[in-house]
Amino acid sequence: MSDFPGVLRVGDLDVTVSVSDRRKSVRLTVERDASVTAAVPPQVSRAELTKLVEAKRSWLYGKLAEKRDLGEAPPEREFVSGEGFLYLGRSHRLRVVDSGEVRLIRGRLELARGGGAKELVDWYRRVGARWLTRRIRPWTARMGAEPAGLRVRPLGYRWGSCSPDGQVNIHWATMQLPPSLIDYVLVHELAHLHRADHGAEFWRIVERALPGHEDHRERLRRTGNDLWLPEKGR
Ligand SMILES: [Zn+2]
C-alpha cells in the first residue's frame, strides 16, 4: 500500500485516496465540491482500486453531474441582447434580431426573436462540425489515427467519446473552449483509437502528440465548470 499516491488517476477522474485500518471495504464518495475520494482498507492494491473505480464510472459521472447541477452550475443564460456566449474561448454578445438563422457576425451572435437554447445549441453543433473537421486533420496525421467519422453532439458529462468502430464524438459545448483546449480533447479521443483504456501507454501517446498535456487537463477541469450547458443540450 505504501506505493499508493495521494491521488489516483483513473481515466478522467482524480480520486483522492486515504487508507484506513478500520475499513473492510472501499468507500467511494463524491464530495460537495465535486471531488472524488476513496477510503480504502490497507490490503487493497492500486490495481484493485483502479478496477473498482472503473466499474463505478457511470455511477460516479452521474453523481458528478448532479453536484454540478446543484452546486456550482453557472448562472442560466437569458436570450436577450447583451448576454454573453463563449465561442472558441471568446465571449460574444447576443443580438436579438427579427429573423434568420443563428450566426456570428462582426463579433455578435445573432439570434432570431423567440429563439433560445435549442437554436444556439444547434448553431454550436453546426459550426463545430465544420471547425473540428478541419482542426482534427493535422492531429490525425501526426498521431497516425484516422477516425471513421466525427460527430458533434451532446455527451452528458464527457467532452468526447469514441465508439469501437472508430467514430469520434465531441460534445458541442467543447466549442466554447479556447482552441488549445479543444486540441487536448481531440488528441485525447484520437489516442483512444490506439488505446481504449486510460493506461500508461494511453497517456504516453497523448503526451507524445501534445507535450505538457497535464497542464491542458488541469485547465480543462477548471474551465469546464464555467461553460454554458443547458439541460436540453446535455
Ligand atoms: Zn478518455
Tab-separated table of C-alpha atoms and ligand atoms in Angstrom:
chain	number	residue	atom	x	y	z
A	1	MET	CA	0.000	0.000	0.000
A	2	SER	CA	2.944	2.309	0.503
A	3	ASP	CA	3.086	2.794	-3.271
A	4	PHE	CA	-0.297	4.481	-3.150
A	5	PRO	CA	-0.226	8.019	-4.344
A	6	GLY	CA	-2.351	10.586	-2.599
A	7	VAL	CA	-4.250	10.974	-5.824
A	8	LEU	CA	-5.071	8.074	-8.113
A	9	ARG	CA	-5.938	8.961	-11.650
A	10	VAL	CA	-8.477	6.734	-13.342
A	11	GLY	CA	-9.322	7.934	-16.792
A	12	ASP	CA	-10.587	11.459	-16.487
A	13	LEU	CA	-11.158	11.135	-12.764
A	14	ASP	CA	-8.769	12.059	-9.991
A	15	VAL	CA	-9.503	10.111	-6.846
A	16	THR	CA	-8.013	11.262	-3.550
A	17	VAL	CA	-7.104	8.110	-1.651
A	18	SER	CA	-6.899	7.683	2.084
A	19	VAL	CA	-6.035	4.401	3.770
A	20	SER	CA	-7.972	3.383	6.838
A	21	ASP	CA	-7.107	0.422	9.068
A	22	ARG	CA	-10.677	0.209	10.240
A	23	ARG	CA	-12.305	-0.141	6.827
A	24	LYS	CA	-13.226	-3.565	5.478
A	25	SER	CA	-14.263	-2.376	2.035
A	26	VAL	CA	-13.633	0.585	-0.244
A	27	ARG	CA	-15.870	3.592	0.126
A	28	LEU	CA	-16.097	5.948	-2.827
A	29	THR	CA	-17.546	9.387	-2.197
A	30	VAL	CA	-18.324	12.312	-4.440
A	31	GLU	CA	-17.755	15.317	-2.213
A	32	ARG	CA	-19.725	18.554	-2.184
A	33	ASP	CA	-17.108	20.282	-4.259
A	34	ALA	CA	-17.383	17.521	-6.901
A	35	SER	CA	-14.064	15.922	-5.986
A	36	VAL	CA	-13.912	12.153	-5.600
A	37	THR	CA	-12.397	10.448	-2.564
A	38	ALA	CA	-11.777	6.811	-1.722
A	39	ALA	CA	-11.331	5.423	1.769
A	40	VAL	CA	-9.660	2.032	1.412
A	41	PRO	CA	-8.599	-0.791	3.707
A	42	PRO	CA	-4.809	-1.355	3.803
A	43	GLN	CA	-4.828	-4.604	1.816
A	44	VAL	CA	-6.394	-3.097	-1.301
A	45	SER	CA	-3.879	-2.693	-4.113
A	46	ARG	CA	-3.642	0.135	-6.549
A	47	ALA	CA	-4.729	-2.133	-9.395
A	48	GLU	CA	-7.774	-3.334	-7.465
A	49	LEU	CA	-8.853	0.180	-6.649
A	50	THR	CA	-8.393	1.251	-10.263
A	51	LYS	CA	-10.636	-1.617	-11.372
A	52	LEU	CA	-13.250	-0.729	-8.834
A	53	VAL	CA	-13.325	2.936	-9.845
A	54	GLU	CA	-13.612	1.901	-13.485
A	55	ALA	CA	-16.549	-0.355	-12.672
A	56	LYS	CA	-18.236	2.525	-10.835
A	57	ARG	CA	-17.525	5.015	-13.566
A	58	SER	CA	-21.024	5.719	-14.774
A	59	TRP	CA	-22.271	5.993	-11.202
A	60	LEU	CA	-19.503	8.492	-10.446
A	61	TYR	CA	-20.217	10.526	-13.562
A	62	GLY	CA	-23.888	10.622	-12.635
A	63	LYS	CA	-23.034	11.872	-9.138
A	64	LEU	CA	-20.622	14.435	-10.533
A	65	ALA	CA	-23.257	15.701	-12.931
A	66	GLU	CA	-25.697	16.050	-10.019
A	67	LYS	CA	-23.215	18.064	-7.976
A	68	ARG	CA	-22.674	20.262	-10.932
A	69	ASP	CA	-26.397	20.773	-11.324
A	70	LEU	CA	-26.965	21.591	-7.677
A	71	GLY	CA	-23.819	23.349	-6.699
A	72	GLU	CA	-21.501	25.251	-8.916
A	73	ALA	CA	-23.639	25.389	-12.023
A	74	PRO	CA	-23.003	28.597	-13.925
A	75	PRO	CA	-25.942	31.011	-13.978
A	76	GLU	CA	-28.645	30.359	-16.530
A	77	ARG	CA	-28.338	32.431	-19.647
A	78	GLU	CA	-31.042	34.764	-20.860
A	79	PHE	CA	-31.718	35.060	-24.541
A	80	VAL	CA	-31.696	38.823	-24.662
A	81	SER	CA	-29.406	41.268	-26.428
A	82	GLY	CA	-26.189	41.754	-24.485
A	83	GLU	CA	-25.999	38.293	-22.932
A	84	GLY	CA	-22.554	36.730	-23.422
A	85	PHE	CA	-21.818	33.358	-25.050
A	86	LEU	CA	-18.410	31.781	-25.480
A	87	TYR	CA	-17.123	30.610	-28.825
A	88	LEU	CA	-13.522	29.372	-29.170
A	89	GLY	CA	-12.689	30.894	-25.819
A	90	ARG	CA	-14.030	34.369	-26.525
A	91	SER	CA	-17.215	35.893	-25.226
A	92	HIS	CA	-19.634	37.229	-27.840
A	93	ARG	CA	-22.656	39.331	-27.052
A	94	LEU	CA	-26.024	38.195	-28.224
A	95	ARG	CA	-28.034	40.409	-30.532
A	96	VAL	CA	-31.674	39.525	-30.914
A	97	VAL	CA	-32.837	40.162	-34.478
A	98	ASP	CA	-36.177	39.802	-36.214
A	99	SER	CA	-35.485	36.610	-38.134
A	100	GLY	CA	-32.880	34.317	-39.633
A	101	GLU	CA	-30.583	31.503	-38.578
A	102	VAL	CA	-28.186	31.949	-35.701
A	103	ARG	CA	-24.926	33.417	-36.980
A	104	LEU	CA	-21.778	35.043	-35.669
A	105	ILE	CA	-21.241	38.283	-37.488
A	106	ARG	CA	-18.835	41.104	-36.648
A	107	GLY	CA	-18.302	39.665	-33.201
A	108	ARG	CA	-22.017	39.494	-32.373
A	109	LEU	CA	-24.062	36.354	-32.109
A	110	GLU	CA	-27.366	36.939	-33.854
A	111	LEU	CA	-30.432	35.061	-32.656
A	112	ALA	CA	-33.935	35.442	-34.054
A	113	ARG	CA	-36.535	36.687	-31.593
A	114	GLY	CA	-38.230	33.815	-29.785
A	115	GLY	CA	-35.175	31.594	-30.185
A	116	GLY	CA	-33.298	30.128	-27.254
A	117	ALA	CA	-31.140	27.243	-26.082
A	118	LYS	CA	-32.186	24.878	-28.845
A	119	GLU	CA	-31.272	27.266	-31.651
A	120	LEU	CA	-27.942	28.139	-30.053
A	121	VAL	CA	-27.033	24.502	-29.358
A	122	ASP	CA	-27.868	23.686	-32.996
A	123	TRP	CA	-25.577	26.514	-34.064
A	124	TYR	CA	-22.694	25.221	-31.913
A	125	ARG	CA	-23.181	21.774	-33.426
A	126	ARG	CA	-23.256	23.150	-36.965
A	127	VAL	CA	-20.174	25.383	-36.736
A	128	GLY	CA	-18.472	22.801	-34.514
A	129	ALA	CA	-18.772	20.067	-37.135
A	130	ARG	CA	-17.089	22.275	-39.746
A	131	TRP	CA	-14.429	23.728	-37.468
A	132	LEU	CA	-13.485	20.430	-35.802
A	133	THR	CA	-13.329	18.519	-39.086
A	134	ARG	CA	-10.620	20.942	-40.228
A	135	ARG	CA	-8.913	21.170	-36.865
A	136	ILE	CA	-8.557	17.421	-36.362
A	137	ARG	CA	-6.720	16.835	-39.660
A	138	PRO	CA	-3.155	17.695	-38.642
A	139	TRP	CA	-3.639	15.672	-35.448
A	140	THR	CA	-4.808	12.575	-37.316
A	141	ALA	CA	-1.690	12.816	-39.486
A	142	ARG	CA	0.643	13.357	-36.556
A	143	MET	CA	-0.874	10.586	-34.444
A	144	GLY	CA	-1.468	8.086	-37.216
A	145	ALA	CA	-5.082	7.756	-36.132
A	146	GLU	CA	-7.828	8.149	-38.690
A	147	PRO	CA	-11.337	8.323	-37.232
A	148	ALA	CA	-14.172	6.736	-39.208
A	149	GLY	CA	-16.070	9.964	-38.719
A	150	LEU	CA	-16.556	12.911	-36.401
A	151	ARG	CA	-19.840	13.897	-34.822
A	152	VAL	CA	-20.657	16.898	-32.658
A	153	ARG	CA	-23.418	16.189	-30.177
A	154	PRO	CA	-24.462	16.210	-26.526
A	155	LEU	CA	-22.424	13.729	-24.482
A	156	GLY	CA	-23.582	14.425	-20.962
A	157	TYR	CA	-20.654	14.957	-18.659
A	158	ARG	CA	-17.981	13.933	-21.155
A	159	TRP	CA	-16.043	16.103	-23.588
A	160	GLY	CA	-15.627	13.389	-26.110
A	161	SER	CA	-16.097	9.714	-26.715
A	162	CYS	CA	-15.126	7.191	-29.262
A	163	SER	CA	-17.021	4.159	-30.450
A	164	PRO	CA	-15.478	0.755	-31.241
A	165	ASP	CA	-15.957	1.356	-34.981
A	166	GLY	CA	-13.636	4.374	-34.797
A	167	GLN	CA	-16.259	7.108	-34.723
A	168	VAL	CA	-15.148	10.141	-32.689
A	169	ASN	CA	-17.821	12.155	-30.881
A	170	ILE	CA	-17.174	15.596	-29.457
A	171	HIS	CA	-19.514	17.446	-27.110
A	172	TRP	CA	-20.872	20.613	-28.783
A	173	ALA	CA	-20.083	22.552	-25.564
A	174	THR	CA	-16.404	21.987	-26.367
A	175	MET	CA	-16.761	24.766	-28.955
A	176	GLN	CA	-16.846	27.262	-26.096
A	177	LEU	CA	-13.273	26.364	-25.114
A	178	PRO	CA	-10.152	28.082	-26.434
A	179	PRO	CA	-8.624	26.201	-29.396
A	180	SER	CA	-5.653	24.935	-27.360
A	181	LEU	CA	-8.012	23.089	-25.009
A	182	ILE	CA	-10.123	21.787	-27.876
A	183	ASP	CA	-6.884	20.320	-29.231
A	184	TYR	CA	-6.441	18.423	-25.992
A	185	VAL	CA	-9.964	16.971	-26.314
A	186	LEU	CA	-9.240	15.919	-29.903
A	187	VAL	CA	-5.854	14.411	-29.048
A	188	HIS	CA	-7.421	12.522	-26.148
A	189	GLU	CA	-10.062	10.926	-28.372
A	190	LEU	CA	-7.597	10.149	-31.168
A	191	ALA	CA	-5.330	8.462	-28.644
A	192	HIS	CA	-8.285	6.219	-27.814
A	193	LEU	CA	-8.228	4.944	-31.385
A	194	HIS	CA	-4.888	3.369	-30.412
A	195	ARG	CA	-5.772	2.511	-26.824
A	196	ALA	CA	-9.284	2.110	-25.442
A	197	ASP	CA	-8.233	2.308	-21.797
A	198	HIS	CA	-6.552	5.075	-19.803
A	199	GLY	CA	-3.416	3.102	-19.029
A	200	ALA	CA	0.162	4.342	-19.024
A	201	GLU	CA	0.576	3.709	-22.755
A	202	PHE	CA	-2.522	5.797	-23.493
A	203	TRP	CA	-1.072	8.791	-21.627
A	204	ARG	CA	2.296	8.312	-23.357
A	205	ILE	CA	0.523	8.616	-26.731
A	206	VAL	CA	-1.245	11.769	-25.561
A	207	GLU	CA	1.990	13.259	-24.224
A	208	ARG	CA	3.895	12.487	-27.424
A	209	ALA	CA	1.274	14.291	-29.508
A	210	LEU	CA	0.755	17.149	-27.082
A	211	PRO	CA	3.711	17.687	-24.764
A	212	GLY	CA	2.617	19.189	-21.466
A	213	HIS	CA	-0.855	17.675	-21.721
A	214	GLU	CA	-1.179	17.621	-17.902
A	215	ASP	CA	-1.422	21.354	-17.921
A	216	HIS	CA	-4.192	21.230	-20.516
A	217	ARG	CA	-6.084	18.675	-18.464
A	218	GLU	CA	-5.886	20.879	-15.413
A	219	ARG	CA	-7.055	23.963	-17.288
A	220	LEU	CA	-9.875	21.989	-18.859
A	221	ARG	CA	-11.035	20.886	-15.441
A	222	ARG	CA	-11.087	24.443	-14.184
A	223	THR	CA	-12.674	25.980	-17.282
A	224	GLY	CA	-15.224	23.228	-17.724
A	225	ASN	CA	-17.487	24.419	-14.939
A	226	ASP	CA	-17.897	27.874	-16.447
A	227	LEU	CA	-19.297	26.656	-19.711
A	228	TRP	CA	-22.886	27.012	-20.709
A	229	LEU	CA	-24.576	23.618	-20.635
A	230	PRO	CA	-28.343	23.980	-20.815
A	231	GLU	CA	-30.370	20.999	-19.687
A	232	LYS	CA	-31.662	20.257	-23.165
A	233	GLY	CA	-28.155	20.324	-24.603
A	234	ARG	CA	-26.703	17.658	-22.341
B	1	ZN	ZN	-10.638	9.042	-22.343
